[in-house]
Coordinates of C-alpha atoms in Angstrom, one line a residue:
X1 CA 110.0 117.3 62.0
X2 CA 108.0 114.1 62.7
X3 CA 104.8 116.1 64.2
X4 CA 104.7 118.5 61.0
X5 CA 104.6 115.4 58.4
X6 CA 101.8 113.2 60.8
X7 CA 100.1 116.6 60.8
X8 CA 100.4 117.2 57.0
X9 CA 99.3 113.2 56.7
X10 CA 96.4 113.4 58.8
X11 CA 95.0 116.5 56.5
X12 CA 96.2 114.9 53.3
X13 CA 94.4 111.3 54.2
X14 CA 91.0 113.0 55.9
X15 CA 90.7 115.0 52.1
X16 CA 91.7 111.4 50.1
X17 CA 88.8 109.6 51.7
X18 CA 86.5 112.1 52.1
X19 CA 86.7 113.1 48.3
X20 CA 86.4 109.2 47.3
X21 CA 83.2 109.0 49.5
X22 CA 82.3 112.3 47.4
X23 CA 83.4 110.6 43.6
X24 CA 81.7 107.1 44.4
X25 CA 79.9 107.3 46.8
X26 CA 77.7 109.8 46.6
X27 CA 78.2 111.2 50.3
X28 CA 77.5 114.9 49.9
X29 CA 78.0 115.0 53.8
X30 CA 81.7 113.9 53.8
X31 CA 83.3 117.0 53.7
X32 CA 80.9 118.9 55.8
X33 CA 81.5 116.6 58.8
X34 CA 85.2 117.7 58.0
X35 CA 84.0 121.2 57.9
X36 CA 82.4 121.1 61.2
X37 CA 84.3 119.3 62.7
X38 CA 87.4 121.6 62.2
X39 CA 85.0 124.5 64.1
X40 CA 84.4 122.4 66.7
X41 CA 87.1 121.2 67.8
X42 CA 89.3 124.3 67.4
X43 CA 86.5 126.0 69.5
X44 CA 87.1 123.1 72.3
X45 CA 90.9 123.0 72.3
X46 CA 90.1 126.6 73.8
X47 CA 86.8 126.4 75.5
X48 CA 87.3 123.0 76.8
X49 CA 90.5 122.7 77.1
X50 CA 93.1 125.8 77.1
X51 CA 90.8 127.9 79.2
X52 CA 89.7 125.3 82.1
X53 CA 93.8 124.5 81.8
X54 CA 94.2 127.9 83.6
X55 CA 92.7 127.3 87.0
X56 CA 94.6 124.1 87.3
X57 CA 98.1 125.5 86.1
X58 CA 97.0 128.4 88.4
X59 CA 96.3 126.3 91.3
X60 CA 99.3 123.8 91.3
X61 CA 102.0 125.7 89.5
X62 CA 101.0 127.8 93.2
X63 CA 101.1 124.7 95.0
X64 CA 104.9 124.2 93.8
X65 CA 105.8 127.3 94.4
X66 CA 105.3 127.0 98.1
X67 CA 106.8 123.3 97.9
X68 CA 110.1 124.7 96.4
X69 CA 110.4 127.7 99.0
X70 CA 109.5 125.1 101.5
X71 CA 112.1 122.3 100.2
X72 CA 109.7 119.7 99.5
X73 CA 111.2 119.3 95.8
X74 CA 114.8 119.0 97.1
X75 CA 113.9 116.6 99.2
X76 CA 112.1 114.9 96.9
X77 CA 115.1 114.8 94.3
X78 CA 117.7 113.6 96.7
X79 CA 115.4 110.6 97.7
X80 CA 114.6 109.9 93.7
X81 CA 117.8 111.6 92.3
X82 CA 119.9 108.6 92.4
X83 CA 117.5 106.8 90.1
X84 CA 116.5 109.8 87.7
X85 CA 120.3 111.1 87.9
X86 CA 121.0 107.9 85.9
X87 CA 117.8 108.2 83.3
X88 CA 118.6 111.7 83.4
X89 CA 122.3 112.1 83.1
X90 CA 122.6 116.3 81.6
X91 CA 120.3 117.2 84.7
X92 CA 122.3 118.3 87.7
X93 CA 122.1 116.6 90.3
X94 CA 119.7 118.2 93.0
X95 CA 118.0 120.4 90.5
X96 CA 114.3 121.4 90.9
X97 CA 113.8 119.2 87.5
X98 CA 113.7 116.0 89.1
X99 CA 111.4 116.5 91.9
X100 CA 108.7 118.0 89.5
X101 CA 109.5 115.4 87.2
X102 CA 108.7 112.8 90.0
X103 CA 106.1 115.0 91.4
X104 CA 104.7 114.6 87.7
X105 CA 104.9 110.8 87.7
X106 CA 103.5 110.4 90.9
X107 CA 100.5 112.2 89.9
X108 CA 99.6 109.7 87.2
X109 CA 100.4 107.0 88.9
X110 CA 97.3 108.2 91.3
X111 CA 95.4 108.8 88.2
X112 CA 95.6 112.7 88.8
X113 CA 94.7 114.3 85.6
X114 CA 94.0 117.3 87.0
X115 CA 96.9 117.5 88.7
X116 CA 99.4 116.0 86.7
X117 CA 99.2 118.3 83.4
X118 CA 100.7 121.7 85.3
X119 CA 103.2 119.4 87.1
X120 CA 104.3 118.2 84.4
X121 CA 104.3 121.5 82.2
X122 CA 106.3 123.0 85.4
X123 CA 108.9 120.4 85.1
X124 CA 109.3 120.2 81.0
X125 CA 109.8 124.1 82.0
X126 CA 112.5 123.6 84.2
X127 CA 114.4 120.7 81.5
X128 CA 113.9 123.9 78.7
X129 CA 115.9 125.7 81.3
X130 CA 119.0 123.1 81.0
X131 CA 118.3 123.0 77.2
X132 CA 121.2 124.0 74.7
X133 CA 119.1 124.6 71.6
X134 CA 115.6 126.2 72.7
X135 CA 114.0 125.0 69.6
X136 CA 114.8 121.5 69.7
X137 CA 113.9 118.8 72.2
X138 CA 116.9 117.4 74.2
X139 CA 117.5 113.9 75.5
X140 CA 116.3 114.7 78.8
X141 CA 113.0 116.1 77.9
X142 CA 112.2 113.3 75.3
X143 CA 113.1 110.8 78.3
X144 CA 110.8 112.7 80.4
X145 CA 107.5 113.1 78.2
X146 CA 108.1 109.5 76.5
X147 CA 107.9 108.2 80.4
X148 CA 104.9 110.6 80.9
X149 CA 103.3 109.4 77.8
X150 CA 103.6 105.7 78.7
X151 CA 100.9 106.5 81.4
X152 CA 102.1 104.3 84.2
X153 CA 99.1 104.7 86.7
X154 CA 98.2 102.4 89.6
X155 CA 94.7 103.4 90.2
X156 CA 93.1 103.5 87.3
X157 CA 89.9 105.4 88.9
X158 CA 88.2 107.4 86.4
X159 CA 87.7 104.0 84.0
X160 CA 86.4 101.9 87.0
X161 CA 83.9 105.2 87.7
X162 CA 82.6 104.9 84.1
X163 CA 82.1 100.6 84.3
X164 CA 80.5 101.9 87.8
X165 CA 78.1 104.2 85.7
X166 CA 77.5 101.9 83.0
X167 CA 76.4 99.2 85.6
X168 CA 79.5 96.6 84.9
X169 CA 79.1 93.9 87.3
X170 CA 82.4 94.0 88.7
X171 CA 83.8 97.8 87.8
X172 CA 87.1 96.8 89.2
X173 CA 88.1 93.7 87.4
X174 CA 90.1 95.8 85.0
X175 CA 92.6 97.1 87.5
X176 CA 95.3 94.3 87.7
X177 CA 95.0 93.9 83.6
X178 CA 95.1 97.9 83.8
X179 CA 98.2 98.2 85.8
X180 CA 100.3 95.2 83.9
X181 CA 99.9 96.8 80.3
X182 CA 100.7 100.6 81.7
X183 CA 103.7 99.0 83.7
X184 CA 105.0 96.8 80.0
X185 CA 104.5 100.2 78.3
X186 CA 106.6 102.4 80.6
X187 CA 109.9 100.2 80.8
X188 CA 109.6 99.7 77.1
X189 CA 109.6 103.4 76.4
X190 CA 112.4 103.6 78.7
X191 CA 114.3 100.8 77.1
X192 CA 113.9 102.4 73.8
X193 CA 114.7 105.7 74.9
X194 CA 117.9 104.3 76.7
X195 CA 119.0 102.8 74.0
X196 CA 118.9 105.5 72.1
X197 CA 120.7 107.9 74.1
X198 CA 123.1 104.8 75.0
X199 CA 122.3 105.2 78.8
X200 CA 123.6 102.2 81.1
X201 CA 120.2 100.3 81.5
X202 CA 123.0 97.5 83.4
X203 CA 123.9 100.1 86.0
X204 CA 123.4 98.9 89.8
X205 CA 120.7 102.2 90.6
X206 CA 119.1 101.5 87.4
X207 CA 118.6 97.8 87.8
X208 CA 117.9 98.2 91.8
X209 CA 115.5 100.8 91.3
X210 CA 113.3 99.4 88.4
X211 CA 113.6 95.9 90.6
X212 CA 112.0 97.6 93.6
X213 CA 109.4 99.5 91.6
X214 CA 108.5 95.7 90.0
X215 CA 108.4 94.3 93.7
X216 CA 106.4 97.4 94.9
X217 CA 104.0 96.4 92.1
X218 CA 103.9 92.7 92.4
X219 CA 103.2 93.4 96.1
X220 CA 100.4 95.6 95.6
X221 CA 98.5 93.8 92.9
X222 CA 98.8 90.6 95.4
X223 CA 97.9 92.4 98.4
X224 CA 94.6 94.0 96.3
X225 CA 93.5 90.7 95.5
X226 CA 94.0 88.6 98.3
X227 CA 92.7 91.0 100.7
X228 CA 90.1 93.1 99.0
X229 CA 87.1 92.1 97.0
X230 CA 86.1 93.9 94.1
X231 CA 84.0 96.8 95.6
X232 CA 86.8 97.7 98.0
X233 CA 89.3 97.7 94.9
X234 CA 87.5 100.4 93.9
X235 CA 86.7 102.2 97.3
X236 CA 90.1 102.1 97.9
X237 CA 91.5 103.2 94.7
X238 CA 89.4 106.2 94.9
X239 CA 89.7 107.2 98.6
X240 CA 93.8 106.8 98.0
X241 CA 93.8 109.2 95.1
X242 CA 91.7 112.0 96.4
X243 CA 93.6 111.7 100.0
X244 CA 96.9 111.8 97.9
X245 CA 95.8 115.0 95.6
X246 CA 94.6 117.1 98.9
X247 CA 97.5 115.6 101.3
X248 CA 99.9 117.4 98.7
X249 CA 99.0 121.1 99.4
X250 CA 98.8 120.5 102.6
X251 CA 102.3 119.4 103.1
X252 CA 103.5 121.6 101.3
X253 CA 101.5 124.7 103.0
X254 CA 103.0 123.1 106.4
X255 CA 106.5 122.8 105.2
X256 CA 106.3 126.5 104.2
X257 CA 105.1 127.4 107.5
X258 CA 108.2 125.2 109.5
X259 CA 110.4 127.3 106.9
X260 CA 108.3 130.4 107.9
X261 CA 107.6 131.3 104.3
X262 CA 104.7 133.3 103.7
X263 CA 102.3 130.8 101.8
X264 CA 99.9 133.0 99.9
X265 CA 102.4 135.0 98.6
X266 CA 104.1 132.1 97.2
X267 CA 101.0 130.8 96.1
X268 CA 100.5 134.0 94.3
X269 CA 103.2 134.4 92.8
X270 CA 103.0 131.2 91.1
X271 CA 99.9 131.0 90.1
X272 CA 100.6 134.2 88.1
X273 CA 102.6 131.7 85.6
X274 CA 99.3 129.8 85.0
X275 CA 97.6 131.9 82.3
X276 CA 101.2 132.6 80.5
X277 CA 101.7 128.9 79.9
X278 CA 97.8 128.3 79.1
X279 CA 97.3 131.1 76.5
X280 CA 100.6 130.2 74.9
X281 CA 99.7 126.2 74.4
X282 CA 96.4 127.5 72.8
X283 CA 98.0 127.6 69.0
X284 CA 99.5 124.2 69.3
X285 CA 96.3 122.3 71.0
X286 CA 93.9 123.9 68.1
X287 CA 97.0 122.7 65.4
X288 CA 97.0 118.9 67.0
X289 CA 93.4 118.5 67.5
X290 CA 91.7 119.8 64.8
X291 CA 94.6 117.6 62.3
X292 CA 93.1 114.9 64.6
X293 CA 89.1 115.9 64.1
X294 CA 89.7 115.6 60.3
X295 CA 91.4 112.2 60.6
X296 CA 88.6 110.5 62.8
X297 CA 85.8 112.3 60.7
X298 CA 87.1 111.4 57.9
X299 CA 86.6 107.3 58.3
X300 CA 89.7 105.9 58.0
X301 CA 89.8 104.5 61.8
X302 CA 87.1 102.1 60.3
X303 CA 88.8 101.3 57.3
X304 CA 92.2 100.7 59.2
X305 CA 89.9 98.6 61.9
X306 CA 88.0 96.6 58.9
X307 CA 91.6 95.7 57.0
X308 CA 92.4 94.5 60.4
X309 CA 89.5 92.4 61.2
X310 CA 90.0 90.7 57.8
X311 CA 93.6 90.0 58.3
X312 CA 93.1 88.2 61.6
X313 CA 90.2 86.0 60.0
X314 CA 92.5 85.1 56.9
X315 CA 95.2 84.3 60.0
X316 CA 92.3 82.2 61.8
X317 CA 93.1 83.7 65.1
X318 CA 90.2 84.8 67.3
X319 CA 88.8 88.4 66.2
X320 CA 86.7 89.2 69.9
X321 CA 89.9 91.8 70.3
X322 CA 89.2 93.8 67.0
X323 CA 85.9 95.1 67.7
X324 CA 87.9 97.0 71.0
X325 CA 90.5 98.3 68.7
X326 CA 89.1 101.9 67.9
X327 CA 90.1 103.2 71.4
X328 CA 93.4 101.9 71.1
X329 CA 93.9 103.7 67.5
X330 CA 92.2 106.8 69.5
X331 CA 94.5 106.7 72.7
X332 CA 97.6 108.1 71.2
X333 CA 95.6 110.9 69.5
X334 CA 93.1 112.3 72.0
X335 CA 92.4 111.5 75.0
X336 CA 88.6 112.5 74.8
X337 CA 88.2 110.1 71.9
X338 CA 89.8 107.5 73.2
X339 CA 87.4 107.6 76.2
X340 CA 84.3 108.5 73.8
X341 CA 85.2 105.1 72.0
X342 CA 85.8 103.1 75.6
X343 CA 82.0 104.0 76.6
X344 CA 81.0 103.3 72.8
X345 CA 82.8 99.9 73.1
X346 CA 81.1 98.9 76.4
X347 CA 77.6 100.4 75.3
X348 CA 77.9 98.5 72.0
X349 CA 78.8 95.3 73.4
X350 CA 78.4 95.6 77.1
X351 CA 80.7 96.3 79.8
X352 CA 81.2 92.7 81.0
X353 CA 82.1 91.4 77.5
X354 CA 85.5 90.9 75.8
X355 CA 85.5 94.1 73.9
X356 CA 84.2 95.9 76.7
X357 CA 87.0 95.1 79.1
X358 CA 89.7 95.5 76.5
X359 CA 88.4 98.7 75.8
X360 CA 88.9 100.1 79.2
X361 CA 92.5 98.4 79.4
X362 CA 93.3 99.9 76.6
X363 CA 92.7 103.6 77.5
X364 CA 94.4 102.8 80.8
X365 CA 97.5 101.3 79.2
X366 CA 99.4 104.2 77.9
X367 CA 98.7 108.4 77.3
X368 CA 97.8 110.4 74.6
X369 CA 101.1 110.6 72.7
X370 CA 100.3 113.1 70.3
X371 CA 98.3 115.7 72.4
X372 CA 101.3 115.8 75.2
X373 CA 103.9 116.2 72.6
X374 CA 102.0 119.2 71.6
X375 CA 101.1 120.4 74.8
X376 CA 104.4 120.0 76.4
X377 CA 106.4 121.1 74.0
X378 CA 104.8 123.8 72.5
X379 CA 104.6 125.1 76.6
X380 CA 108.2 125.9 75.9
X381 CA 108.7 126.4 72.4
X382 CA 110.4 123.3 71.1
X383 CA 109.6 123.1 67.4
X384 CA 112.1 119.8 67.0
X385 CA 110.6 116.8 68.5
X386 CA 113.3 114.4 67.2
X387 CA 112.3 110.9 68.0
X388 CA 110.2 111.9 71.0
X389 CA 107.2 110.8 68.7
X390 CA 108.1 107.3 67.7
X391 CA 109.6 106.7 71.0
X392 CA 106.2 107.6 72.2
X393 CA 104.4 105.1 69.5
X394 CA 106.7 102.3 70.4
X395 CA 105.5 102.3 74.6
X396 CA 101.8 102.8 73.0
X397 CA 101.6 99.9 70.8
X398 CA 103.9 97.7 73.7
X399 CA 100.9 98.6 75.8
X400 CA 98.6 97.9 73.4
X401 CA 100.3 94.3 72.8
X402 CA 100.0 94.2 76.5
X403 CA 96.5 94.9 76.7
X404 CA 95.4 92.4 74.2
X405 CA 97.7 89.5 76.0
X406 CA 96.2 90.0 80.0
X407 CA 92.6 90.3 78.4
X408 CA 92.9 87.1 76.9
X409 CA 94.5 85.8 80.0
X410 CA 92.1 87.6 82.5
X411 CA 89.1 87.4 80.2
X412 CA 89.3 85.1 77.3

């Protein structure tokens, strides 16, 4: 119900402003960047989007395949299980769901893109399995995308490629600030979730597990800057991810082989799921991103970002982090806009200054809310989001908050 009044507000605000730019303004053009922007980007939700979509859910909903038959997922959920058996109390225990789910998460926290999207769409498949009410989201697979839209990632590679391309002196310098406001924005989705569905967040797993997952951080950001310098940050961060993404199959290919399963014919035989799942995501991506197109064509990102920029002036306080603030507004609608208005940001005011940096912490501190709610949920048919939206919104702007705080303490 949420999704279908943002997308009737995003339509409703984009004709508002367009047809006061029209009335007294004068701009003939308003609604013709609307117009044209409604063809394009329902043409790329398919072209760009849906259609590249089916290689990759090809490939790796092929690559699972072989991991289940092989028992990689089991083992994967009884070495996770305890933890996500208490996040996830109505999912059995040792079901395929929670090793996708953590196959899901481990892909972002690489910074797998590519990857990530079919694990994930294999695992919200696997919750709609375990769901009551096929139309309506239940509490384990609004814990699961709001975790997935929080973005926690530890390598943060594509956004130190583009400082690399846009000659940044140090590309790297954004990683710790990156991985502190994707790390505040997962546990506060969590929390909020949790609360909501009045899960123990005081239970012993719970508390050891999110404990060890802080240490493991703590430990890695320390080890990354006392021992590396800023070029290896990178090096390393980009070597680990692309080892990670080709290790899987190969595990998983000699795991089926131990088990003596035949691999292609797994493979096969999920892959064939790929194009299903693709084609029937297409009406929901053109639905989400066009609503979007409108509502960033439209102007009112610069409107919201100028009310802002004169509030914190009337406040007094420092405005430096303003001029950053269009990707954040972006990053929980599109995740192409939000990294269109990162390289804006850094190419406006440079890729070493405030704005710059903040830009690129932004885009790494949480996902694209919207788009995933749309993409995972419409893979399976869920027409109810309940409060999987402003679950979603509440890690986003905690990551936001985040973002601003450890640029002013990195960079300021």
């Amino acid at each position: 119900m949420a999704l279908n009044y943002i997308w009737i507000l995003f339509f409703v605000i984009a004709f508002v402003v367009a047809l006061i730019k029209l009335v007294f303004l004068g701009d003939t053009e308003a609604f013709k960047l609307l117009v044209d922007g409604m063809f394009d980007s329902s043409k790329s939700s398919v072209m760009d989007i849906a259609l590249p979509l089916v290689g990759n859910m090809a490939l790796w909903l092929g690559i699972m395949n072989i991991g289940e038959r092989a028992g990689a997922i089991n083992f994967l959920s009884r070495i996770v299980g305890p933890f996500l058996n208490k996040l996830f109390p109505d999912v059995p225990k040792d079901h395929p769901a929670t090793g996708q789910m953590m196959m899901n998460f481990s892909a972002n926290l690489l910074g797998l893109d590519n990857a990530a999207t079919p694990l994930g769409l294999k695992a919200m498949g696997s919750l709609q399995e375990l769901n009551p009410n096929k139309e309506t989201a239940s509490n384990a697979q609004i814990m699961f995308l709001v975790l997935h839209t929080s973005g926690l990632q530890l390598l943060p590679v594509t956004i130190i490629a583009q400082r690399f391309i846009l000659h940044a002196a140090d590309p790297a310098d954004i990683f710790i600030p990156c991985i502190i406001a994707t790390y505040v924005a997962t546990v506060v989705g969590m929390l909020a979730v949790a609360i909501k569905q009045k899960i123990n967040l005081f239970d012993r797993v719970i508390i050891t597990w999110l404990g060890g997952l802080t240490a493991f951080i703590t430990i890695l950001v320390w080890c990354f800057t006392a021992y590396l310098t800023k070029e290896q940050i990178s090096t390393v961060s980009k070597v680990a991810s692309n080892l990670m993404l080709f290790a899987i199959p190969v595990i998983f290919i000699l795991g089926g082989i131990r088990k003596k399963v035949n691999v292609f014919e797994a493979f096969i035989d999920g892959a064939k799921a790929g194009f299903e799942v693709s084609v029937k995501i297409i009406p929901y991506l053109v639905a989400m991103l066009v609503a979007i197109s409108v509502f960033r064509n439209c102007g009112a990102l610069g409107y919201i970002n100028d009310g802002l920029r004169w509030a914190v002036s009337r406040l007094h306080w420092d405005t430096r982090f303003v001029d950053a603030m269009p990707v954040a507004y972006m990053k929980p609608l599109s995740g192409s806009g939000s990294k269109a208005m990162m390289i804006n940001t850094m190419q406006t005011f440079g890729p070493d200054s405030f704005a710059g940096r903040l830009g690129c912490i932004f885009n790494g501190s949480a996902d694209t809310t919207f788009y995933i709610v749309a993409l995972y949920f419409g893979s399976v048919g869920i027409k109810k989001s309940r409060y999987a939206i402003p679950a979603g919104l509440i890690a986003d702007f905690a990551g936001i908050i985040a973002a601003i705080l450890v640029a002013y303490l990195f960079f300021g």
